[in-house]
């Protein structure tokens, strides 16, 4: 069971741009990020506690 209050379970989806920076917008889910990303960009999931690539 996932505890929504557990910060370790809070995952943010982002797009890593070709220049190595994260896109300056938020995405509701991975599907939205994948639809927005352009060729050469990567959809990543970040753990909000440590901001580590997951």
GROMACS .gro file of N, CA, C and O in nm:
model
  216
    1UNK      N    1   0.084  -0.118   0.000
    1UNK     CA    2   0.000   0.000   0.000
    1UNK      C    3   0.089   0.125   0.000
    1UNK      O    4   0.186   0.135   0.073
    2UNK      N    5   0.054   0.222  -0.081
    2UNK     CA    6   0.129   0.348  -0.090
    2UNK      C    7   0.066   0.448   0.007
    2UNK      O    8  -0.054   0.470   0.007
    3UNK      N    9   0.149   0.507   0.090
    3UNK     CA   10   0.104   0.608   0.185
    3UNK      C   11   0.120   0.745   0.119
    3UNK      O   12   0.232   0.790   0.097
    4UNK      N   13   0.009   0.813   0.087
    4UNK     CA   14   0.020   0.942   0.018
    4UNK      C   15   0.088   1.050   0.102
    4UNK      O   16   0.131   1.152   0.049
    5UNK      N   17   0.097   1.029   0.233
    5UNK     CA   18   0.164   1.126   0.319
    5UNK      C   19   0.313   1.099   0.335
    5UNK      O   20   0.384   1.177   0.396
    6UNK      N   21   0.359   0.988   0.282
    6UNK     CA   22   0.501   0.951   0.290
    6UNK      C   23   0.576   1.025   0.180
    6UNK      O   24   0.554   0.999   0.062
    7UNK      N   25   0.664   1.119   0.216
    7UNK     CA   26   0.734   1.197   0.113
    7UNK      C   27   0.821   1.111   0.021
    7UNK      O   28   0.851   1.152  -0.091
    8UNK      N   29   0.858   0.993   0.065
    8UNK     CA   30   0.938   0.905  -0.022
    8UNK      C   31   0.857   0.852  -0.139
    8UNK      O   32   0.912   0.808  -0.239
    9UNK      N   33   0.724   0.857  -0.126
    9UNK     CA   34   0.636   0.808  -0.231
    9UNK      C   35   0.590   0.920  -0.325
    9UNK      O   36   0.515   0.895  -0.418
   10UNK      N   37   0.631   1.042  -0.299
   10UNK     CA   38   0.590   1.155  -0.382
   10UNK      C   39   0.686   1.167  -0.499
   10UNK      O   40   0.800   1.212  -0.483
   11UNK      N   41   0.639   1.129  -0.614
   11UNK     CA   42   0.721   1.127  -0.735
   11UNK      C   43   0.673   1.236  -0.830
   11UNK      O   44   0.554   1.252  -0.853
   12UNK      N   45   0.766   1.310  -0.884
   12UNK     CA   46   0.736   1.414  -0.982
   12UNK      C   47   0.787   1.366  -1.118
   12UNK      O   48   0.898   1.315  -1.129
   13UNK      N   49   0.705   1.382  -1.220
   13UNK     CA   50   0.745   1.348  -1.356
   13UNK      C   51   0.793   1.476  -1.423
   13UNK      O   52   0.730   1.581  -1.411
   14UNK      N   53   0.907   1.468  -1.491
   14UNK     CA   54   0.964   1.585  -1.557
   14UNK      C   55   1.020   1.544  -1.693
   14UNK      O   56   1.034   1.426  -1.723
   15UNK      N   57   1.050   1.643  -1.773
   15UNK     CA   58   1.115   1.619  -1.903
   15UNK      C   59   1.254   1.679  -1.897
   15UNK      O   60   1.271   1.797  -1.866
   16UNK      N   61   1.352   1.595  -1.923
   16UNK     CA   62   1.491   1.637  -1.931
   16UNK      C   63   1.516   1.680  -2.075
   16UNK      O   64   1.509   1.599  -2.168
   17UNK      N   65   1.542   1.808  -2.094
   17UNK     CA   66   1.561   1.864  -2.227
   17UNK      C   67   1.697   1.823  -2.284
   17UNK      O   68   1.787   1.780  -2.211
   18UNK      N   69   1.713   1.838  -2.413
   18UNK     CA   70   1.837   1.800  -2.480
   18UNK      C   71   1.957   1.877  -2.426
   18UNK      O   72   2.070   1.827  -2.431
   19UNK      N   73   1.935   1.996  -2.369
   19UNK     CA   74   2.046   2.076  -2.316
   19UNK      C   75   2.083   2.036  -2.172
   19UNK      O   76   2.167   2.100  -2.110
   20UNK      N   77   2.017   1.932  -2.117
   20UNK     CA   78   2.049   1.884  -1.984
   20UNK      C   79   1.969   1.948  -1.872
   20UNK      O   80   1.986   1.912  -1.756
   21UNK      N   81   1.882   2.040  -1.904
   21UNK     CA   82   1.799   2.106  -1.802
   21UNK      C   83   1.660   2.043  -1.800
   21UNK      O   84   1.615   1.986  -1.899
   22UNK      N   85   1.593   2.058  -1.686
   22UNK     CA   86   1.455   2.012  -1.677
   22UNK      C   87   1.362   2.118  -1.735
   22UNK      O   88   1.386   2.238  -1.720
   23UNK      N   89   1.258   2.072  -1.802
   23UNK     CA   90   1.158   2.164  -1.857
   23UNK      C   91   1.094   2.241  -1.742
   23UNK      O   92   1.072   2.186  -1.634
   24UNK      N   93   1.063   2.365  -1.764
   24UNK     CA   94   1.007   2.451  -1.661
   24UNK      C   95   0.856   2.442  -1.651
   24UNK      O   96   0.788   2.544  -1.647
   25UNK      N   97   0.804   2.322  -1.647
   25UNK     CA   98   0.660   2.303  -1.629
   25UNK      C   99   0.634   2.173  -1.556
   25UNK      O  100   0.720   2.087  -1.550
   26UNK      N  101   0.515   2.160  -1.503
   26UNK     CA  102   0.476   2.038  -1.429
   26UNK      C  103   0.383   1.954  -1.516
   26UNK      O  104   0.311   2.007  -1.599
   27UNK      N  105   0.387   1.825  -1.492
   27UNK     CA  106   0.304   1.731  -1.566
   27UNK      C  107   0.220   1.651  -1.469
   27UNK      O  108   0.266   1.613  -1.361
   28UNK      N  109   0.096   1.623  -1.506
   28UNK     CA  110   0.005   1.548  -1.421
   28UNK      C  111   0.049   1.403  -1.406
   28UNK      O  112   0.032   1.343  -1.301
   29UNK      N  113   0.106   1.348  -1.514
   29UNK     CA  114   0.149   1.209  -1.510
   29UNK      C  115   0.251   1.184  -1.621
   29UNK      O  116   0.281   1.272  -1.702
   30UNK      N  117   0.302   1.062  -1.623
   30UNK     CA  118   0.405   1.026  -1.721
   30UNK      C  119   0.354   1.037  -1.865
   30UNK      O  120   0.424   1.083  -1.954
   31UNK      N  121   0.229   0.998  -1.887
   31UNK     CA  122   0.172   1.003  -2.022
   31UNK      C  123   0.170   1.146  -2.076
   31UNK      O  124   0.201   1.170  -2.193
   32UNK      N  125   0.135   1.242  -1.991
   32UNK     CA  126   0.132   1.382  -2.034
   32UNK      C  127   0.273   1.430  -2.068
   32UNK      O  128   0.294   1.499  -2.169
   33UNK      N  129   0.371   1.392  -1.986
   33UNK     CA  130   0.510   1.431  -2.011
   33UNK      C  131   0.561   1.369  -2.141
   33UNK      O  132   0.628   1.435  -2.220
   34UNK      N  133   0.528   1.243  -2.164
   34UNK     CA  134   0.572   1.177  -2.287
   34UNK      C  135   0.510   1.240  -2.411
   34UNK      O  136   0.575   1.254  -2.514
   35UNK      N  137   0.384   1.283  -2.400
   35UNK     CA  138   0.318   1.349  -2.512
   35UNK      C  139   0.380   1.486  -2.540
   35UNK      O  140   0.384   1.530  -2.655
   36UNK      N  141   0.431   1.553  -2.438
   36UNK     CA  142   0.489   1.686  -2.452
   36UNK      C  143   0.634   1.683  -2.499
   36UNK      O  144   0.679   1.773  -2.570
   37UNK      N  145   0.706   1.579  -2.459
   37UNK     CA  146   0.850   1.571  -2.490
   37UNK      C  147   0.875   1.562  -2.640
   37UNK      O  148   0.798   1.502  -2.715
   38UNK      N  149   0.985   1.622  -2.681
   38UNK     CA  150   1.027   1.621  -2.821
   38UNK      C  151   1.137   1.516  -2.839
   38UNK      O  152   1.198   1.473  -2.742
   39UNK      N  153   1.164   1.476  -2.965
   39UNK     CA  154   1.275   1.382  -2.989
   39UNK      C  155   1.405   1.435  -2.928
   39UNK      O  156   1.433   1.554  -2.936
   40UNK      N  157   1.480   1.348  -2.863
   40UNK     CA  158   1.604   1.386  -2.799
   40UNK      C  159   1.587   1.427  -2.654
   40UNK      O  160   1.684   1.452  -2.584
   41UNK      N  161   1.462   1.434  -2.606
   41UNK     CA  162   1.433   1.466  -2.467
   41UNK      C  163   1.390   1.339  -2.395
   41UNK      O  164   1.341   1.245  -2.457
   42UNK      N  165   1.407   1.337  -2.264
   42UNK     CA  166   1.381   1.216  -2.186
   42UNK      C  167   1.284   1.246  -2.072
   42UNK      O  168   1.299   1.345  -2.002
   43UNK      N  169   1.184   1.159  -2.055
   43UNK     CA  170   1.092   1.170  -1.943
   43UNK      C  171   1.158   1.101  -1.824
   43UNK      O  172   1.205   0.988  -1.835
   44UNK      N  173   1.164   1.171  -1.710
   44UNK     CA  174   1.227   1.117  -1.589
   44UNK      C  175   1.130   1.129  -1.472
   44UNK      O  176   1.039   1.212  -1.473
   45UNK      N  177   1.150   1.044  -1.373
   45UNK     CA  178   1.072   1.051  -1.250
   45UNK      C  179   1.168   1.088  -1.138
   45UNK      O  180   1.274   1.027  -1.123
   46UNK      N  181   1.130   1.189  -1.061
   46UNK     CA  182   1.215   1.238  -0.954
   46UNK      C  183   1.149   1.214  -0.819
   46UNK      O  184   1.031   1.240  -0.801
   47UNK      N  185   1.226   1.164  -0.725
   47UNK     CA  186   1.184   1.147  -0.587
   47UNK      C  187   1.197   1.284  -0.521
   47UNK      O  188   1.306   1.340  -0.517
   48UNK      N  189   1.088   1.340  -0.472
   48UNK     CA  190   1.090   1.476  -0.419
   48UNK      C  191   1.173   1.489  -0.291
   48UNK      O  192   1.218   1.598  -0.259
   49UNK      N  193   1.196   1.380  -0.219
   49UNK     CA  194   1.275   1.388  -0.098
   49UNK      C  195   1.421   1.412  -0.131
   49UNK      O  196   1.484   1.505  -0.083
   50UNK      N  197   1.477   1.328  -0.216
   50UNK     CA  198   1.618   1.340  -0.249
   50UNK      C  199   1.641   1.395  -0.387
   50UNK      O  200   1.754   1.416  -0.428
   51UNK      N  201   1.532   1.418  -0.461
   51UNK     CA  202   1.540   1.461  -0.599
   51UNK      C  203   1.638   1.374  -0.676
   51UNK      O  204   1.722   1.422  -0.750
   52UNK      N  205   1.622   1.244  -0.659
   52UNK     CA  206   1.706   1.146  -0.729
   52UNK      C  207   1.628   1.086  -0.844
   52UNK      O  208   1.511   1.057  -0.831
   53UNK      N  209   1.694   1.066  -0.954
   53UNK     CA  210   1.632   1.000  -1.068
   53UNK      C  211   1.590   0.862  -1.024
   53UNK      O  212   1.662   0.789  -0.959
   54UNK      N  213   1.470   0.825  -1.058
   54UNK     CA  214   1.416   0.695  -1.016
   54UNK      C  215   1.401   0.603  -1.132
   54UNK      O  216   1.364   0.633  -1.237
   0.00000   0.00000   0.00000
